[in-house]
N, CA, C and O atoms as a printed pandas DataFrame, in Angstrom:
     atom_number atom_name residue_name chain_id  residue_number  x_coord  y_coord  z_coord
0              1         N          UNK        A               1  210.080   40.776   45.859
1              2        CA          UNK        A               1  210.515   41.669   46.909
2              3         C          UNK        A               1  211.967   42.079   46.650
3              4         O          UNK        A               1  212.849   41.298   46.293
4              5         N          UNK        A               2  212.126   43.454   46.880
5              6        CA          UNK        A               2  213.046   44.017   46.651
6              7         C          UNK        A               2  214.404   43.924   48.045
7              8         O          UNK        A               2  214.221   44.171   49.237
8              9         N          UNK        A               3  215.787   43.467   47.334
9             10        CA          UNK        A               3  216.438   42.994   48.555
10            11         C          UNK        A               3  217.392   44.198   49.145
11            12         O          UNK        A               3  218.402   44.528   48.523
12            13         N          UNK        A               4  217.095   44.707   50.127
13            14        CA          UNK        A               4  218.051   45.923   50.902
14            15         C          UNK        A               4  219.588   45.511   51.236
15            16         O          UNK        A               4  219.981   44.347   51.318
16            17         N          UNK        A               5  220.101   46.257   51.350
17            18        CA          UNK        A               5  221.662   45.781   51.421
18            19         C          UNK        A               5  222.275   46.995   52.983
19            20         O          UNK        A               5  223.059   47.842   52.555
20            21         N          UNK        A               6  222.110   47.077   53.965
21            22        CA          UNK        A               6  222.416   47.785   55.063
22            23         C          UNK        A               6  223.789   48.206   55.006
23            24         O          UNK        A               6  224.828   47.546   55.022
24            25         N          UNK        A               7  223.624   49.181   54.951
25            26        CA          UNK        A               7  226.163   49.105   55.601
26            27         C          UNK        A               7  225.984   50.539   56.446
27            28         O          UNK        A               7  225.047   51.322   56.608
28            29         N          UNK        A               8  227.411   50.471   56.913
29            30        CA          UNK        A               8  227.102   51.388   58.099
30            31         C          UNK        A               8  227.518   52.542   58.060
31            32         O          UNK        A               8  228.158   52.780   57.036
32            33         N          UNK        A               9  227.410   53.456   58.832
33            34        CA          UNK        A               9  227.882   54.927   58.366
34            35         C          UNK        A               9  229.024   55.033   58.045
35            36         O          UNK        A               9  229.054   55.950   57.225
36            37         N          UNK        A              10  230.410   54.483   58.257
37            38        CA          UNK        A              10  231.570   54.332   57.910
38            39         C          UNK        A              10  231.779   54.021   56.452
39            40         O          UNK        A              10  232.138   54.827   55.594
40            41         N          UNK        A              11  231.478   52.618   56.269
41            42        CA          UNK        A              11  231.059   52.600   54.505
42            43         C          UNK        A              11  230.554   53.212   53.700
43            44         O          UNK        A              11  230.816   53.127   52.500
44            45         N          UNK        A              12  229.321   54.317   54.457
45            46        CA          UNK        A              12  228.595   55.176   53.481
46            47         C          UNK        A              12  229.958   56.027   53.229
47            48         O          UNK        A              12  230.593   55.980   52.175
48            49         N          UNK        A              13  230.322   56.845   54.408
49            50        CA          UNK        A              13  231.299   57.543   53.726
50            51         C          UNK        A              13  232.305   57.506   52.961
51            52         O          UNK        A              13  232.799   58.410   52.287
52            53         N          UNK        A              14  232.754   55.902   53.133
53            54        CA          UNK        A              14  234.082   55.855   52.426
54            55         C          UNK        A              14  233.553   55.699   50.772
55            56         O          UNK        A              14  234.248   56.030   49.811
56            57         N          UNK        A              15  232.482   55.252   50.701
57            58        CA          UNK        A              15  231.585   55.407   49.232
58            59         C          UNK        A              15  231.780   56.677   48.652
59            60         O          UNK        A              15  232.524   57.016   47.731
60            61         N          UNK        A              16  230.687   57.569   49.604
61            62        CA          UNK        A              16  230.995   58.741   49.552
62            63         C          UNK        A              16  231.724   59.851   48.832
63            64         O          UNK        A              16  231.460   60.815   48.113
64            65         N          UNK        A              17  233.191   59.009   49.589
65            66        CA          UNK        A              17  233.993   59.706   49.418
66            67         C          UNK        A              17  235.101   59.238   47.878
67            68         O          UNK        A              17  235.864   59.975   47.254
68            69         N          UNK        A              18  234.886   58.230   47.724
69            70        CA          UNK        A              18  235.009   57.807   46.241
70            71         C          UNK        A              18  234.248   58.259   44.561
71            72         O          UNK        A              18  234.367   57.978   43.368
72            73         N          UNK        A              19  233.608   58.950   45.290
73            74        CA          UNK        A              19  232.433   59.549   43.762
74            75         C          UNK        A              19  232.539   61.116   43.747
75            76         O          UNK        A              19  232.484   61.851   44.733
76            77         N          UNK        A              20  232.694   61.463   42.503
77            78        CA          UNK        A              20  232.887   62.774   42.808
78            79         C          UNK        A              20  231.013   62.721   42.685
79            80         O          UNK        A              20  230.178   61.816   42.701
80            81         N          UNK        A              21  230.970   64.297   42.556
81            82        CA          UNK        A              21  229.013   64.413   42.468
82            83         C          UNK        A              21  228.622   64.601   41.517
83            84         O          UNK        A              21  227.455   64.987   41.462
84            85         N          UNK        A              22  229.277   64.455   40.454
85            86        CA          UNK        A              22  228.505   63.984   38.806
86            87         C          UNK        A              22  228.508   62.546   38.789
87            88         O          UNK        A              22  227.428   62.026   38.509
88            89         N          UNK        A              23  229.380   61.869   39.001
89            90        CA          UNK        A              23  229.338   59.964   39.327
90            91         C          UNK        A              23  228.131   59.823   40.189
91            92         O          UNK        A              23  227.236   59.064   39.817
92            93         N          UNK        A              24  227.983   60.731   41.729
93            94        CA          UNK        A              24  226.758   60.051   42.700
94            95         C          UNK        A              24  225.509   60.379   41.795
95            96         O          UNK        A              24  224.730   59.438   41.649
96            97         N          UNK        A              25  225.198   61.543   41.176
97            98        CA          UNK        A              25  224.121   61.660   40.028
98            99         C          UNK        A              25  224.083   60.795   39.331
99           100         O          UNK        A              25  223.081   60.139   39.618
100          101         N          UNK        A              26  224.648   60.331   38.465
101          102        CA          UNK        A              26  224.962   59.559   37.019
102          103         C          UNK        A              26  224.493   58.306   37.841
103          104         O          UNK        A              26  223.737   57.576   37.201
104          105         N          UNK        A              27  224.812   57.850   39.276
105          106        CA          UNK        A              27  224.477   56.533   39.391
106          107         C          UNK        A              27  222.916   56.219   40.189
107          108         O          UNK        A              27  222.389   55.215   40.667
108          109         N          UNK        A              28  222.495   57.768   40.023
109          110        CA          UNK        A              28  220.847   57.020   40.431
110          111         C          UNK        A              28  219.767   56.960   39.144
111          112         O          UNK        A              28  219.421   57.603   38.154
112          113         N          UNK        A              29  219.396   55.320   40.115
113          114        CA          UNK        A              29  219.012   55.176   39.160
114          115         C          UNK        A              29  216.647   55.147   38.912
115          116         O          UNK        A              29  215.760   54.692   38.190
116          117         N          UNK        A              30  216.807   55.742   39.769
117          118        CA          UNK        A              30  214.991   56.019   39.958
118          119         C          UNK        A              30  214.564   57.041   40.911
119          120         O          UNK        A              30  215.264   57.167   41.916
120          121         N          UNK        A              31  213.547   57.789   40.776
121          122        CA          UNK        A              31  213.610   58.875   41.359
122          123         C          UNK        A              31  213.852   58.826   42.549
123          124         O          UNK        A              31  214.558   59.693   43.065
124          125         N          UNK        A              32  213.260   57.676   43.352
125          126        CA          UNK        A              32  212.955   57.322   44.542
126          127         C          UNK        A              32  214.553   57.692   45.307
127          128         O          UNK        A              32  214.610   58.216   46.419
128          129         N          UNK        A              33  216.088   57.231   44.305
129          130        CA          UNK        A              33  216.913   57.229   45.056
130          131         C          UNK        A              33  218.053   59.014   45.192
131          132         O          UNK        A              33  219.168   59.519   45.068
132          133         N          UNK        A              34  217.270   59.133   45.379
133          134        CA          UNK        A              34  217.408   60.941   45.327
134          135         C          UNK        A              34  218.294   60.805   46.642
135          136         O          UNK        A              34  219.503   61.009   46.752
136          137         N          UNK        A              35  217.574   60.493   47.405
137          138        CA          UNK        A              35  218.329   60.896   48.865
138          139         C          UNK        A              35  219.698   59.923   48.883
139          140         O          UNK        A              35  220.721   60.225   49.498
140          141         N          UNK        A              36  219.523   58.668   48.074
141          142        CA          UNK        A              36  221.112   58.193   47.562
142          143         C          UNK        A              36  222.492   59.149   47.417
143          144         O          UNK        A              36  223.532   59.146   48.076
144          145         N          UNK        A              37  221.985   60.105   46.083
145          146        CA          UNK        A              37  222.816   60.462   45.203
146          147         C          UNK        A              37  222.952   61.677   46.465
147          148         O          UNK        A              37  223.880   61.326   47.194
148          149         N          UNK        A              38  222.540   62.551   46.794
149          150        CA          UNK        A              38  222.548   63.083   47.891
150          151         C          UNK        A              38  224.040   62.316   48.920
151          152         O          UNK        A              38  225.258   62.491   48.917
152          153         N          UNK        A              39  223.358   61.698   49.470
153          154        CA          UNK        A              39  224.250   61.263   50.698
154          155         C          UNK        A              39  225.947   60.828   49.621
155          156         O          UNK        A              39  227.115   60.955   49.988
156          157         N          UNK        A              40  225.592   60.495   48.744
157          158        CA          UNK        A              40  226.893   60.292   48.060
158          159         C          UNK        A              40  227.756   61.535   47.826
159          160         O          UNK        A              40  228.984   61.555   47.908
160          161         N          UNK        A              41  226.916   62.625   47.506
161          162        CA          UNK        A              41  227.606   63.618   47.272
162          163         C          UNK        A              41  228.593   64.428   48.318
163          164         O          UNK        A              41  229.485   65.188   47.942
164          165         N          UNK        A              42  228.301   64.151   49.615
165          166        CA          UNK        A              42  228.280   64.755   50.796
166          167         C          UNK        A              42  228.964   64.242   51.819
167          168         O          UNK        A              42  228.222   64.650   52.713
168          169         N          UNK        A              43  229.919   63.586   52.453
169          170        CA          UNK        A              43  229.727   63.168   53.733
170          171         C          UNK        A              43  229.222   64.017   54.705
171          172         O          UNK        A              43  228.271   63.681   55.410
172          173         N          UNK        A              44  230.021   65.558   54.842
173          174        CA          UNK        A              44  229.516   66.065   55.672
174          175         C          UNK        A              44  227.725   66.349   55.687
175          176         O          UNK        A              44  226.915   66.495   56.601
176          177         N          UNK        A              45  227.625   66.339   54.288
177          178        CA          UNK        A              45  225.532   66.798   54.184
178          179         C          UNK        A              45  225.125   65.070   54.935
179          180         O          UNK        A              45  223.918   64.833   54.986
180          181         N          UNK        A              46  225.761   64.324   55.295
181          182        CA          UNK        A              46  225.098   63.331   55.728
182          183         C          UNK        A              46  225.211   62.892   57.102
183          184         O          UNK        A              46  224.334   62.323   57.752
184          185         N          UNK        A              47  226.832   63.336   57.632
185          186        CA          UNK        A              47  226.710   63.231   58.824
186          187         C          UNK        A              47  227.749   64.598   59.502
187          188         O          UNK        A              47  228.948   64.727   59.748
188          189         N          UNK        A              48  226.621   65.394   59.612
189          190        CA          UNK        A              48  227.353   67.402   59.764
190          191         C          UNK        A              48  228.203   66.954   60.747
191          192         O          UNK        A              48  229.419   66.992   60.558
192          193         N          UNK        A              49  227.490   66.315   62.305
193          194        CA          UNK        A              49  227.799   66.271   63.366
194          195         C          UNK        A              49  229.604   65.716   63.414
195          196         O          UNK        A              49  230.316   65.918   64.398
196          197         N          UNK        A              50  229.981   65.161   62.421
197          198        CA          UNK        A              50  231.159   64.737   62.279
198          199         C          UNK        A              50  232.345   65.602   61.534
199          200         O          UNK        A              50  233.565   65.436   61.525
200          201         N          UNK        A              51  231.631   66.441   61.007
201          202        CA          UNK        A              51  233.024   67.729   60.079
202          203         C          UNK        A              51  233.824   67.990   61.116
203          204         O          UNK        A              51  233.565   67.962   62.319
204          205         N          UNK        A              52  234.590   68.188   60.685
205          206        CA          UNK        A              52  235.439   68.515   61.817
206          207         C          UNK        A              52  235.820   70.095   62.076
207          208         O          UNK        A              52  235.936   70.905   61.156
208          209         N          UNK        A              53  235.991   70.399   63.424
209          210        CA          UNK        A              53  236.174   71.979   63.408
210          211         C          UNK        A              53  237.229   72.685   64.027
211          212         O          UNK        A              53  237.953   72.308   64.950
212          213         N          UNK        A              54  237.230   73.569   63.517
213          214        CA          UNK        A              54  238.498   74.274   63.847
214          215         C          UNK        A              54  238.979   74.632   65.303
215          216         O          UNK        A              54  238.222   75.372   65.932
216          217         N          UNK        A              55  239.765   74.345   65.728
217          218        CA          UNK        A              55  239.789   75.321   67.006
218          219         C          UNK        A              55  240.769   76.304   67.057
219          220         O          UNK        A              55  241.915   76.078   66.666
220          221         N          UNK        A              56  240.429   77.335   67.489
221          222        CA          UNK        A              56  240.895   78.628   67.557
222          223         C          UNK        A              56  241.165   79.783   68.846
223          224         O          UNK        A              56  240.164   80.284   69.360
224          225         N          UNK        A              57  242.463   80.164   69.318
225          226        CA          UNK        A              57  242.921   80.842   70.183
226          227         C          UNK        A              57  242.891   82.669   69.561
227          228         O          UNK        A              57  243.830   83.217   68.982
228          229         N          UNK        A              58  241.437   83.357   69.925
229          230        CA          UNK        A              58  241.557   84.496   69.648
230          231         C          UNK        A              58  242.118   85.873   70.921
231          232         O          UNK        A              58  242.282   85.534   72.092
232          233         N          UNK        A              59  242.246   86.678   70.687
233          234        CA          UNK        A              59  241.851   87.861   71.691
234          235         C          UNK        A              59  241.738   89.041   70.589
235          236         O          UNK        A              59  242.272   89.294   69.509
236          237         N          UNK        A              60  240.686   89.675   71.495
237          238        CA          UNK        A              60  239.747   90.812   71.180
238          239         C          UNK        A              60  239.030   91.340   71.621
239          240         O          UNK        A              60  238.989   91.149   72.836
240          241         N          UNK        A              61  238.046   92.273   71.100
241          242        CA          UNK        A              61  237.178   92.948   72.433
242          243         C          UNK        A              61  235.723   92.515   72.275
243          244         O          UNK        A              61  235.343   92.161   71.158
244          245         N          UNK        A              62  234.892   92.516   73.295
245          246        CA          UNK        A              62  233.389   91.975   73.226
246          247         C          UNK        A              62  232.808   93.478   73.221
247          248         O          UNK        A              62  232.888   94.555   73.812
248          249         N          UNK        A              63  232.062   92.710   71.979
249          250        CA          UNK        A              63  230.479   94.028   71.520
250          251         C          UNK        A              63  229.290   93.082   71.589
251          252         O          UNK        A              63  229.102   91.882   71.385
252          253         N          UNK        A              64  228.484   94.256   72.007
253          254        CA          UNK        A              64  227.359   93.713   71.608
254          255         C          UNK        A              64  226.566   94.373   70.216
255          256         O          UNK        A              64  226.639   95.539   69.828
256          257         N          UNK        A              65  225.869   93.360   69.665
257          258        CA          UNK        A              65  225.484   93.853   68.581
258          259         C          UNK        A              65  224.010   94.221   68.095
259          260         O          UNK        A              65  223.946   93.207   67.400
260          261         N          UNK        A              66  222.806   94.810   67.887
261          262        CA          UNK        A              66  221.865   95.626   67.689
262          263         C          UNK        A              66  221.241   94.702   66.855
263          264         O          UNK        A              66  220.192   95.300   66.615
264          265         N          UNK        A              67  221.167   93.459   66.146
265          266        CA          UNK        A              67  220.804   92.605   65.060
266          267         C          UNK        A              67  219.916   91.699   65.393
267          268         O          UNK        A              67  220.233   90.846   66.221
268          269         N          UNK        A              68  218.520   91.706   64.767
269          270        CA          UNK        A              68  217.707   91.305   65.230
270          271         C          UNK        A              68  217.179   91.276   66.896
271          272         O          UNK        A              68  216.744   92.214   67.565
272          273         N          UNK        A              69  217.346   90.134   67.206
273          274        CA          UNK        A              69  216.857   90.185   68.760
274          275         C          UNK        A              69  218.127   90.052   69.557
275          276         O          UNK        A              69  218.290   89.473   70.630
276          277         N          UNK        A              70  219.343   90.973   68.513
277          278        CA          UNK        A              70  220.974   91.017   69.563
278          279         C          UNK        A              70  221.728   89.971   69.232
279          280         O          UNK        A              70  221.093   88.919   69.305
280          281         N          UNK        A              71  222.857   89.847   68.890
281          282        CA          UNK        A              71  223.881   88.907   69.425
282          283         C          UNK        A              71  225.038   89.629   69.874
283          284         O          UNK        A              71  225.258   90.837   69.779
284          285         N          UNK        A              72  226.037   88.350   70.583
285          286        CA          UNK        A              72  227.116   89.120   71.324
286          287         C          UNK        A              72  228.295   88.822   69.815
287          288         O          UNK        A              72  227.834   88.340   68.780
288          289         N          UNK        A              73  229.864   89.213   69.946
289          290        CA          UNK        A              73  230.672   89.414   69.404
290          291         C          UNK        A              73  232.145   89.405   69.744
291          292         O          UNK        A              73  232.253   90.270   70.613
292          293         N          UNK        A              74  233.439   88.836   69.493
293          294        CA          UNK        A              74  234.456   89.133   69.777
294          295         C          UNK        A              74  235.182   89.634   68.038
295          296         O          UNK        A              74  235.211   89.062   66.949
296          297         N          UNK        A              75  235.715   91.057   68.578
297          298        CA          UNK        A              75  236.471   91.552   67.319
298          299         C          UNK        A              75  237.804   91.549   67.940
299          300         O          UNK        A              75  238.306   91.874   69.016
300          301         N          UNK        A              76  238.132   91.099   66.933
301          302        CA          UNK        A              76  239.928   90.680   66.855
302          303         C          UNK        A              76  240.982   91.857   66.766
303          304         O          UNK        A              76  240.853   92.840   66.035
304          305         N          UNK        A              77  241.802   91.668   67.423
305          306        CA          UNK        A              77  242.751   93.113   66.989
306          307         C          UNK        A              77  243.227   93.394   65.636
307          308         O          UNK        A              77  243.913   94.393   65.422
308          309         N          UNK        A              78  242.805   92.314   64.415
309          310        CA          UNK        A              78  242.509   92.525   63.188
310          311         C          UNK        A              78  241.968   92.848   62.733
311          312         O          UNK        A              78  242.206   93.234   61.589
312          313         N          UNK        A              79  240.740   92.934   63.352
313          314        CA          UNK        A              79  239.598   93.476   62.571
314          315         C          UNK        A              79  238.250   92.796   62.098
315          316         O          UNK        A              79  237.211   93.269   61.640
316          317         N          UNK        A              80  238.706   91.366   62.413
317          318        CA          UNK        A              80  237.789   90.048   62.294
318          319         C          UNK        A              80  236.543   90.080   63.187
319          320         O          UNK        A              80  236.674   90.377   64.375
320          321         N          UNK        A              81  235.468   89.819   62.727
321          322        CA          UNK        A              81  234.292   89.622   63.656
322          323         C          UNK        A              81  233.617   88.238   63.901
323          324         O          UNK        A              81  232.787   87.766   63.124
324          325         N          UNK        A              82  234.067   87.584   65.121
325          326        CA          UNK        A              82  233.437   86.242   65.571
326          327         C          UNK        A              82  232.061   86.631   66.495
327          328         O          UNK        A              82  231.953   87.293   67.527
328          329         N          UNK        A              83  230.978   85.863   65.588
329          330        CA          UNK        A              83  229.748   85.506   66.662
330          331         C          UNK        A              83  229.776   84.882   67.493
331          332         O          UNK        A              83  230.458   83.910   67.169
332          333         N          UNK        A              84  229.282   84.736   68.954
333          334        CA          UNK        A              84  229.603   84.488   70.129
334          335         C          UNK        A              84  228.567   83.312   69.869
335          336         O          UNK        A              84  227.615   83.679   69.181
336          337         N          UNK        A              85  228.549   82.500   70.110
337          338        CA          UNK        A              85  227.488   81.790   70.411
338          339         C          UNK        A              85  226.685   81.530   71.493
339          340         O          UNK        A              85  227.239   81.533   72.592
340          341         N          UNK        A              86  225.225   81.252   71.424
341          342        CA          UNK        A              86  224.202   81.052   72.331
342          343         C          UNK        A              86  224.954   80.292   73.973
343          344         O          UNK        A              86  225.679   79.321   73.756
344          345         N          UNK        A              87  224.888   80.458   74.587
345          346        CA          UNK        A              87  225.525   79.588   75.888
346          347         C          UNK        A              87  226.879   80.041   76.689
347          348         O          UNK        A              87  227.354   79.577   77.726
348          349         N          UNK        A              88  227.438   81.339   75.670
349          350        CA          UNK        A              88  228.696   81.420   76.408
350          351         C          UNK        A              88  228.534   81.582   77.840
351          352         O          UNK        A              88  227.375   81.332   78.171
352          353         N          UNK        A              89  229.174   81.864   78.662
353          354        CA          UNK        A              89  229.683   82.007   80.070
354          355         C          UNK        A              89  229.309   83.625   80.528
355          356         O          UNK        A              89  230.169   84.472   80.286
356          357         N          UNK        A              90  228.113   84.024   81.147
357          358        CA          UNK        A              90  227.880   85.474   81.114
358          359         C          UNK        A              90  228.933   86.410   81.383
359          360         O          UNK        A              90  229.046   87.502   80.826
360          361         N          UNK        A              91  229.894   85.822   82.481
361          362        CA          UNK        A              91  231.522   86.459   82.679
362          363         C          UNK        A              91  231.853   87.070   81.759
363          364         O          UNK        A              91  232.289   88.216   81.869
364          365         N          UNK        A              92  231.677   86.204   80.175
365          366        CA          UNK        A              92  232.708   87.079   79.522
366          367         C          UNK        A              92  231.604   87.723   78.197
367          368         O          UNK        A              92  232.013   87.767   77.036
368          369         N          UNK        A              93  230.463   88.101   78.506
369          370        CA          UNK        A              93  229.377   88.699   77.753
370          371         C          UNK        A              93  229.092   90.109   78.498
371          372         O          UNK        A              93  228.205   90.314   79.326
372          373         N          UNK        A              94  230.088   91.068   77.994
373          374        CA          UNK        A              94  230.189   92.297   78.998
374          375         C          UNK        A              94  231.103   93.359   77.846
375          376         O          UNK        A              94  232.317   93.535   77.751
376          377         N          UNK        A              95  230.186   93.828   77.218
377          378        CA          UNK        A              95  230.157   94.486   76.061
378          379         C          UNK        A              95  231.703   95.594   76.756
379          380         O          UNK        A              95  231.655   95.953   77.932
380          381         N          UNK        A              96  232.823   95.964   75.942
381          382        CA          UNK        A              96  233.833   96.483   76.346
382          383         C          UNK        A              96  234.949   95.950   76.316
383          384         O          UNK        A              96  236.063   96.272   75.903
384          385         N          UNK        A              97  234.276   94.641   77.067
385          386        CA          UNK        A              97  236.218   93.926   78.010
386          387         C          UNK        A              97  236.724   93.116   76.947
387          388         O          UNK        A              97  236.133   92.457   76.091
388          389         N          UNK        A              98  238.093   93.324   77.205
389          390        CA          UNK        A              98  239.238   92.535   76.220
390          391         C          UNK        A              98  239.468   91.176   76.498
391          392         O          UNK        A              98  239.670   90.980   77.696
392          393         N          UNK        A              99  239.511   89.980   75.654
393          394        CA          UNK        A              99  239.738   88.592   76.221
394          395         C          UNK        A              99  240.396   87.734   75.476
395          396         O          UNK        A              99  240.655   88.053   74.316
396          397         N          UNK        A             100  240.716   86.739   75.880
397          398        CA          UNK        A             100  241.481   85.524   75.395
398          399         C          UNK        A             100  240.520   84.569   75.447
399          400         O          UNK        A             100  240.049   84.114   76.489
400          401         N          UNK        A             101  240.152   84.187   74.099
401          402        CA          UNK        A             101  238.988   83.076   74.131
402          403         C          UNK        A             101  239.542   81.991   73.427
403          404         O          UNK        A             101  240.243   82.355   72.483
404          405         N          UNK        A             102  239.426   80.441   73.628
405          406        CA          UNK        A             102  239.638   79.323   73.595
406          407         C          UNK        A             102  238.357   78.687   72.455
407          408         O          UNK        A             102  237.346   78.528   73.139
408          409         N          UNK        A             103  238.156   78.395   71.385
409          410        CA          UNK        A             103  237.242   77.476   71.115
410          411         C          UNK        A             103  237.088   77.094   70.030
411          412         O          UNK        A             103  238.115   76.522   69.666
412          413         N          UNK        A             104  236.306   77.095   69.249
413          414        CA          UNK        A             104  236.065   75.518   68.342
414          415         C          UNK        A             104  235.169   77.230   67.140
415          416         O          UNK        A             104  234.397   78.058   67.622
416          417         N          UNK        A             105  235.747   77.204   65.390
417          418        CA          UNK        A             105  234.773   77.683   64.684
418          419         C          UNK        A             105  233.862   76.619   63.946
419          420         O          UNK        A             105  234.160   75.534   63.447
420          421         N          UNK        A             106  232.881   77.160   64.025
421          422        CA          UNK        A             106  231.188   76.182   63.565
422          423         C          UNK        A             106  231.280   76.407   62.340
423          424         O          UNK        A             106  231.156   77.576   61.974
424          425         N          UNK        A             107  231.496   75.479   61.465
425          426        CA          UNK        A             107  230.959   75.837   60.129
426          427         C          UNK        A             107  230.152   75.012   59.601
427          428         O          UNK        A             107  230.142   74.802   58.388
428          429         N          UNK        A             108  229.166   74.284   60.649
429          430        CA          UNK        A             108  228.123   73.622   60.041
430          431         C          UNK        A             108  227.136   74.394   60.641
431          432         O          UNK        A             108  226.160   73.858   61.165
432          433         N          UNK        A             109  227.267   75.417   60.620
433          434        CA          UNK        A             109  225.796   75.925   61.467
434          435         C          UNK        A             109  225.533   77.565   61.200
435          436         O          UNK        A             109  226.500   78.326   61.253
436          437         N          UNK        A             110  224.059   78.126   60.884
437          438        CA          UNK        A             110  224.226   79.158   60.768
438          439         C          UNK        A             110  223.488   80.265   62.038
439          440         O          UNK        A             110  222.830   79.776   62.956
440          441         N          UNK        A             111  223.662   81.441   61.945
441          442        CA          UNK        A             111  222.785   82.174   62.921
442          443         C          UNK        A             111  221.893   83.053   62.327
443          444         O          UNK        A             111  221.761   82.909   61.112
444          445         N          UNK        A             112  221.271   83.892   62.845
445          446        CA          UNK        A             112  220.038   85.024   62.251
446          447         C          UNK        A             112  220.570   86.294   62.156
447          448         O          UNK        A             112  220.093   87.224   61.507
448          449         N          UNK        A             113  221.949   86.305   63.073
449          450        CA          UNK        A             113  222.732   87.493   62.681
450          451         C          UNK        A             113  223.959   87.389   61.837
451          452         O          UNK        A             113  224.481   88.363   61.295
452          453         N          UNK        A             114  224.274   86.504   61.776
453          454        CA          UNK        A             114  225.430   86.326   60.116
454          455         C          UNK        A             114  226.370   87.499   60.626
455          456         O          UNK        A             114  226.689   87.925   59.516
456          457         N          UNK        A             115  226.944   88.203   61.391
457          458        CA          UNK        A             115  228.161   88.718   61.606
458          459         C          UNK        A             115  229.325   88.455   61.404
459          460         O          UNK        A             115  230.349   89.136   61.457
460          461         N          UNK        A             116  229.068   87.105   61.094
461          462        CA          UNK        A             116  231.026   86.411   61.345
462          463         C          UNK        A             116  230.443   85.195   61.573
463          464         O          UNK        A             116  229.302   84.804   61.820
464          465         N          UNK        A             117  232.016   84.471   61.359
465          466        CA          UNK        A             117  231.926   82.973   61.743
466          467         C          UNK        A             117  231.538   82.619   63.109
467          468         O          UNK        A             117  232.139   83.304   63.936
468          469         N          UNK        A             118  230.659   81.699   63.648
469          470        CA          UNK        A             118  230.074   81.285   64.338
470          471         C          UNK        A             118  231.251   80.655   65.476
471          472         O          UNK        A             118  232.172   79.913   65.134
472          473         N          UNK        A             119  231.025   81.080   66.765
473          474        CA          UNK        A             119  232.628   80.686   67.583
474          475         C          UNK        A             119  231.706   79.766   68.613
475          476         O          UNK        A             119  230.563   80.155   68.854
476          477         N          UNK        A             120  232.119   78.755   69.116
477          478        CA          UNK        A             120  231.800   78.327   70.155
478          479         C          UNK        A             120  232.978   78.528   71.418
479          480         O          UNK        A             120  234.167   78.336   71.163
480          481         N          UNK        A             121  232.539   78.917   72.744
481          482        CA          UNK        A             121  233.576   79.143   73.257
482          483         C          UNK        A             121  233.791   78.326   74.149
483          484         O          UNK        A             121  232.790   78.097   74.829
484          485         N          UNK        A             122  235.046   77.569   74.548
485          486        CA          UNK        A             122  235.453   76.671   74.822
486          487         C          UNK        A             122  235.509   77.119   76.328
487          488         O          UNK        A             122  234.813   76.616   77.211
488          489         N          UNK        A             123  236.555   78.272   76.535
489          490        CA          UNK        A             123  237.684   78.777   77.929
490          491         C          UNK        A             123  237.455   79.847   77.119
491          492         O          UNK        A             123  237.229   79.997   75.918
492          493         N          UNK        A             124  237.603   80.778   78.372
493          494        CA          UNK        A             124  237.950   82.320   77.991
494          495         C          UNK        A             124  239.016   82.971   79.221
495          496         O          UNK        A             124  239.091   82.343   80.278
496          497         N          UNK        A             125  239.704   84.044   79.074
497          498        CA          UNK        A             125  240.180   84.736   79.819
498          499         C          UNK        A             125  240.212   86.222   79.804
499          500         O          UNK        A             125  240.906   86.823   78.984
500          501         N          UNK        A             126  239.554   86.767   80.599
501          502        CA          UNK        A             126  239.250   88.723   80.934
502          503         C          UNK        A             126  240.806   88.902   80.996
503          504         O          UNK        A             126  241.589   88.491   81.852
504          505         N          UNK        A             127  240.996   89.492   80.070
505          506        CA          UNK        A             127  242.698   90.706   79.391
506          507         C          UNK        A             127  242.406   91.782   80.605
507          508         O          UNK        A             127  243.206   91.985   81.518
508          509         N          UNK        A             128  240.866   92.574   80.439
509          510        CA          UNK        A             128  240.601   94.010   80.643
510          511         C          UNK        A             128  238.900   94.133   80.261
511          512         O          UNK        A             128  238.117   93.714   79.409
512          513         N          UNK        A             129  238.896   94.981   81.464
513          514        CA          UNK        A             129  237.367   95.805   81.888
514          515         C          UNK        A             129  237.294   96.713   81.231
515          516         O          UNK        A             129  238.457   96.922   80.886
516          517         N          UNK        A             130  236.459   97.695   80.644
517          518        CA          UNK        A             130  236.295   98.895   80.373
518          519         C          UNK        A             130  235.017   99.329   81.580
519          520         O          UNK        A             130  234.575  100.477   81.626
């Protein structure tokens, strides 16, 4: 019988994070340990929920956008296009008005409309109505 050795998500990563991803390859050693060399390669491919994310103070104006089955949008007075994400606050989902939005960019996650980086919105504040 083959003897397992448990350690905990903390250790995986700090492993992890010691191998580059030709070392986590190079060190499996049977097919079986695929999902090894994997988790070695990765912390974040192993535990997404932990990347850490940005948070970000934008203002800009809300569009709505025609893409697939719709998403909403804040464009930046740069020119930047953030996807709104699923759940915002209907207040500030009002295609026109100018705002100050508060929140966190997703970059472990994708959408069906790919417009821009994925925004979660934290706080918002209405600038202006159109």
């Amino acid at each position: 019988m083959e003897e397992k050795l448990l350690i905990t998500p903390v250790q995986t990563r700090l492993i992890a994070s010691l191998l580059t991803p030709v070392d986590a390859i190079n060190r499996v050693s049977t097919p079986n340990s695929c999902t090894d060399a994997i988790n070695r390669v990765s912390p974040n491919f192993l535990f997404p929920h932990s990347a850490p994310f940005m948070s970000i103070t934008l203002t800009g104006k809300i569009e709505r956008r025609d893409i697939g089955t719709g998403a909403w949008a804040l464009v930046t007075e740069e020119g930047v296009t953030y996807e709104i994400l699923k759940g915002a606050d209907k207040d500030l989902l009002k295609a026109g008005q100018k705002a100050k939005v508060k929140g966190q960019v997703r970059e472990d996650i994708m959408t069906t409309a790919m417009i821009g980086p994925a925004l979660e919105v934290k706080s918002f504040e209405v600038i202006s109505s159109d």
